[in-house]
Steps between C-alpha positions, in 0.01 A plus 500: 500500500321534820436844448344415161305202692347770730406708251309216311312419809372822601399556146346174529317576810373802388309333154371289707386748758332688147398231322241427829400866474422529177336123549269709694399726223533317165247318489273769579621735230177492322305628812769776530410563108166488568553781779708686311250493199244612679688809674600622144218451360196642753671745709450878471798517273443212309388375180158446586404665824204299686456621893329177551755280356793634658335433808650138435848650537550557838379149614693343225828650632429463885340169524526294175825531400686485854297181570590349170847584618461336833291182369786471242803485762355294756408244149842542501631370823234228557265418197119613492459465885783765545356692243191510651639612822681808300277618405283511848756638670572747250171592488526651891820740369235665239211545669521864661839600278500829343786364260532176264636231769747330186769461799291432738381214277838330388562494877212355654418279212790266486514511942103384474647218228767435764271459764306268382765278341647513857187380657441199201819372538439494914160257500639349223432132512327559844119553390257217525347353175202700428560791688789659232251766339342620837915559622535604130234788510509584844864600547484701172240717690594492756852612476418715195251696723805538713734659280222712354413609834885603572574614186208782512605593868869502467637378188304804268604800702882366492493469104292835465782678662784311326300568141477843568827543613662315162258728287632820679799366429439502149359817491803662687737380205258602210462845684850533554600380151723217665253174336703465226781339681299221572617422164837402671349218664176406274701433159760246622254318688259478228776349210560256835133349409338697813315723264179328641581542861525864511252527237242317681597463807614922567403714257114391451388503865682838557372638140151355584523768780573743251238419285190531754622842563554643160409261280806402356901368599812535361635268683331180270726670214809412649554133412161546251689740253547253191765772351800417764552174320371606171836754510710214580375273240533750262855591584598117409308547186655763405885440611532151599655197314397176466206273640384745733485790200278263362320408770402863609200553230328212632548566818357843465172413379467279809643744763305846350193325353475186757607623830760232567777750617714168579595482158763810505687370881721261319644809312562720792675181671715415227611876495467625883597834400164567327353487845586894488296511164166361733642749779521722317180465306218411804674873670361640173132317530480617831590871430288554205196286724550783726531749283201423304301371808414171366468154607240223453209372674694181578800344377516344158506130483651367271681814475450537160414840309163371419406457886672854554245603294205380650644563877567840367233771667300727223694789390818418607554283149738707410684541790542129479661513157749761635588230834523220253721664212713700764598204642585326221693790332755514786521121607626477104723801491699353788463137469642582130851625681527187706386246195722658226797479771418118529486397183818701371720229492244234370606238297192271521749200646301556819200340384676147378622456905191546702450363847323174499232547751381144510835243443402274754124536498284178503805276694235521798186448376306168555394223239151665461399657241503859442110642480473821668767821416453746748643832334546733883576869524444765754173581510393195284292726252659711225826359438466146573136475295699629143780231540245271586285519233844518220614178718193316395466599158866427476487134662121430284737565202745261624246250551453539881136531650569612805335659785697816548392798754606805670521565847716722771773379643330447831203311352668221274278223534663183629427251188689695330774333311701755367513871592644775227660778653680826390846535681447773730240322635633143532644461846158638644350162290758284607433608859132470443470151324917338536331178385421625164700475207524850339604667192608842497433745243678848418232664344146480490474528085539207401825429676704226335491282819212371301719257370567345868119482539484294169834296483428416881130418396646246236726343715212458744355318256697301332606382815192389588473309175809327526491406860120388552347214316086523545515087538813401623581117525518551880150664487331179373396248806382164444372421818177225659569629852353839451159416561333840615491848375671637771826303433492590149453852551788459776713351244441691218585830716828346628615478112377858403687636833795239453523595105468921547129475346303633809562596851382291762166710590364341185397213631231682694392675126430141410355425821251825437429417077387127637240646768385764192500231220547124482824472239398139406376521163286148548700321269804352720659799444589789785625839427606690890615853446499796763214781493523817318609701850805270523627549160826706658612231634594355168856521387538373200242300294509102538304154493495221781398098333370319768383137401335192658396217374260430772345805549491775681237630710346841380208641643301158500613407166859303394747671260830328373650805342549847730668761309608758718469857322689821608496784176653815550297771376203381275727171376265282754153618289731386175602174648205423673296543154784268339443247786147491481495416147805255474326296797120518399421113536577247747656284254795776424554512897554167490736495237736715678501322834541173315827608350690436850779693405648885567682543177180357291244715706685821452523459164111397478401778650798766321 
């Protein structure tokens, strides 16, 4: 059990080690597209050659895209100021470079980040009113000049020789015929969800090298070869038994055709002994890449055939179909020895007792209601964006309009109420947000955890229903000694807070929609509620009766009926419309507070 513990954690530590990498690159895939584009398109060899044009390529690839890198990682350790401080400092590894500084920029971005954080969280609270954006501004030169300074005199020529030294490393084992046995070590960690880590954070800086030499990699092929999974899939098609026969077609459209490679991991988990079908299958990409001398201009993403094809350098199309089907052939031929083998004693029993992933889920979650699903994977793109988007569709069916998103692990936004996770990735969520309540799925097609979402969805609800009245009896104060608008705002928070309506802080949202508006309505009649920017701090929607026979005093005016308004969602616009027109007159205000009773005044105003 230990043992097993161990291994869990240094998995663990090593998604979340990739899932910063790639954070570093994702989002600036398009300006890696847009390099790689261009390359195809203008160079000598290319579609379209233009001597002018490919001019662009060379600054694109030295300066743009390692900044980008560095502005994204130090964004990543301390918001836009640590972004901005990436991407100065990275900016002293490039200048004066003879090679693509991708490295150099995934190291000195996040350290600028780190700096700076360091240096916020030391004057924090310790700047004088009015002087925060001088300290602000200053330091970020200041110390970004630094690290730009010492990363172009000492930081550049360390990562020049380490680059160079990784890339004739590469070269030694493509010379020598040994590269495909990084297949040993690439395949397991990639079905282990680290597909983006070496992907991203590896083989593109080091193929990046490659390609300002000759134009081209291999190395972006080796987690970018859609046929890999493709053979798998297709195995299960063609031998398997049960849900995951019939699962297989679907999930080859959106593996080959969408790049979500994801999809087929599940399978090779479930049967660990098709891990020597992927083996077996990336030694055979890399052979016939070397064989054939191709590669692309950079590395597919999503790694679907269609971006093969447009990463794919001119005249080597065919040469790509060859990588693609070769790989596909052989990951079938053996996965099919290891599939048939598991399924020879199937009875289809197997699929009545499945694990319940989720038996106790929901037991810690709090009385608020459910509004945003984060759905969380690895990289927080591919993967997590499909069961995303069938999530929603699923719950708008059910009747649920809910906000639901997709993020990395490392990046699920605090108001989020529930997180959806696949397995093999939930202990890095539960480490990253343990407050959360989260439901974890087995696949990412349409998994049938999708029933947890919704029955826990309804329960949320009804519970809601049953156990929160909008007026309550004890909601309803008949009161003379509240004379000001400050006790009555007082007292109608303490019954929102007391009842599970609101949390404290919206008192001050009254506070603020009183200095913005006046909520007396000029009839006797008051209507407090908090401003639009407090709206998260309501729980659950409710009404506060606050009447006085004497009056109340209301920004220079009397009122003898406050009702206190806190609508979850849009319900305050409804109620406030119903209000409005229910209490139009001063002789219908006065009917109410006349009635001197609870029981009579809810069911006046019900």
């Amino acid at each position: 059990m230990a043992k097993e513990n161990n291994i869990n954690n240094t998995r663990d530590k090593f998604q979340k080690f990739g899932s910063f990498l790639s954070g570093m690159v994702i989002p600036n895939i398009g300006a890696f597209i847009a390099f790689g584009l261009i390359t195809a398109i203008f160079i000598d060899s290319g579609w379209a050659p233009n001597k002018k044009i490919a001019e662009l390529i060379s600054p694109l690839l030295n300066y743009l895209l390692p900044i980008l890198i560095g502005y994204s990682g130090g964004g990543l350790v301390h918001g836009k100021r640590g972004a901005v401080a990436g991407a100065i400092g990275t900016f002293g590894i490039v200048v004066g470079a003879d090679i693509p500084m991708f490295l150099g920029a995934m190291l000195v971005g996040p350290f600028s980040g780190l700096v700076i954080k360091k240096f916020d969280d030391l004057v924090k609270d310790k700047v004088p009113n009015g002087f925060e954006m001088i300290v602000d501004n200053f330091s970020l030169g200041i110390l970004g000049g630094i690290i730009c300074v010492l990363s172009f005199l000492f930081i550049e020529p360390v990562v020049v020789s380490v680059t160079n030294a990784m890339a004739g490393g590469i070269e030694f084992l493509m010379n020598k015929g040994f590269l495909p046995l990084v297949s040993l070590l690439i395949e397991p960690g990639r079905v282990l969800f680290l597909n983006n880590a070496i992907d991203h954070g590896i083989m593109a800086p080091l193929g990046l090298t490659q390609v300002a030499k000759v134009g081209y990699s291999p190395l972006f092929m080796i987690i970018g070869n859609p046929g890999i999974g493709l053979g798998i899939l297709l195995a299960y098609w063609k031998f398997g038994k049960g849900n995951m026969k019939e699962a297989a077609p679907g999930a080859m459209i959106i593996q080959f055709l969408g790049g979500i490679h994801e999809i087929y991991f599940p399978y090779v988990l479930s049967n660990p002994l098709t891990l020597i079908a992927c083996i077996a299958g990336q030694a055979t990409n890399i052979i016939v890449m070397q064989l054939l001398h191709y590669g692309t201009v950079y590395t597919p993403s999503p790694a679907s055939i269609f971006s093969v094809i447009a990463m794919t350098p001119k005249g080597k199309y065919l040469s790509m179909l060859i990588v693609v089907l070769s790989a596909t052939v052989v990951t079938f031929l053996v996965a099919s020895i290891f599939v048939k083998r598991y399924y020879r004693n199937y009875t289809g029993d197997e699929e009545e007792v499945s694990e319940n992933l989720n038996e106790n889920v929901g037991n810690e979650i709090s009385s608020k209601e459910i509004e945003k699903i984060v759905v969380a994977c690895d990289a927080g793109m591919g993967s997590s964006a499909m069961t995303a988007s069938s999530l929603k569709k699923r719950l708008k069916n059910e009747g649920f309009d809910l906000d639901v998103i997709h993020t990395s692990i490392q990046s699920i936004p605090d108001d989020a109420d529930l997180i959806v996770v696949h397995k093999e990735l939930a202990e890095a969520a539960k480490k990253k947000a343990p407050t959360k309540t989260r439901i974890i799925i087995s696949s990412y097609i349409n998994p049938k955890e999708f029933d947890d979402v919704v029955k826990l969805l309804n329960e949320k609800r009804s519970d809601l229903k049953t156990s929160l009245e909008v007026l309550p009896n004890d909601n309803i104060i008949i009161d003379d000694s509240i004379t000001t608008k400050e006790d009555a705002l007082i007292k109608i928070n303490q019954k929102f807070v007391a009842g599970g309506y609101t949390t404290e802080k919206y008192l001050d949202g009254m506070k603020e929609k009183e200095s913005e508006f006046h909520t007396n309505m000029g009839n006797g009649l008051a209507i407090p509620h908090g401003s639009y920017d407090y709206k998260s701090e309501i729980l659950n929607t409710g009404l506060v009766v606050i009447v006085n026979k004497n009056g109340i005093t209301w920004n220079d005016e009397k009122v003898y009926l406050v009702i206190g308004i806190a609508g979850k969602g849009d319900e305050h616009l409804e109620i406030l419309s119903k209000i409005a027109t229910e209490f139009d007159t001063e002789e219908k205000v006065k009917e109410i507070v006349e009635l001197g009773d609870k029981n009579k005044i809810k069911k006046a105003l019900e």
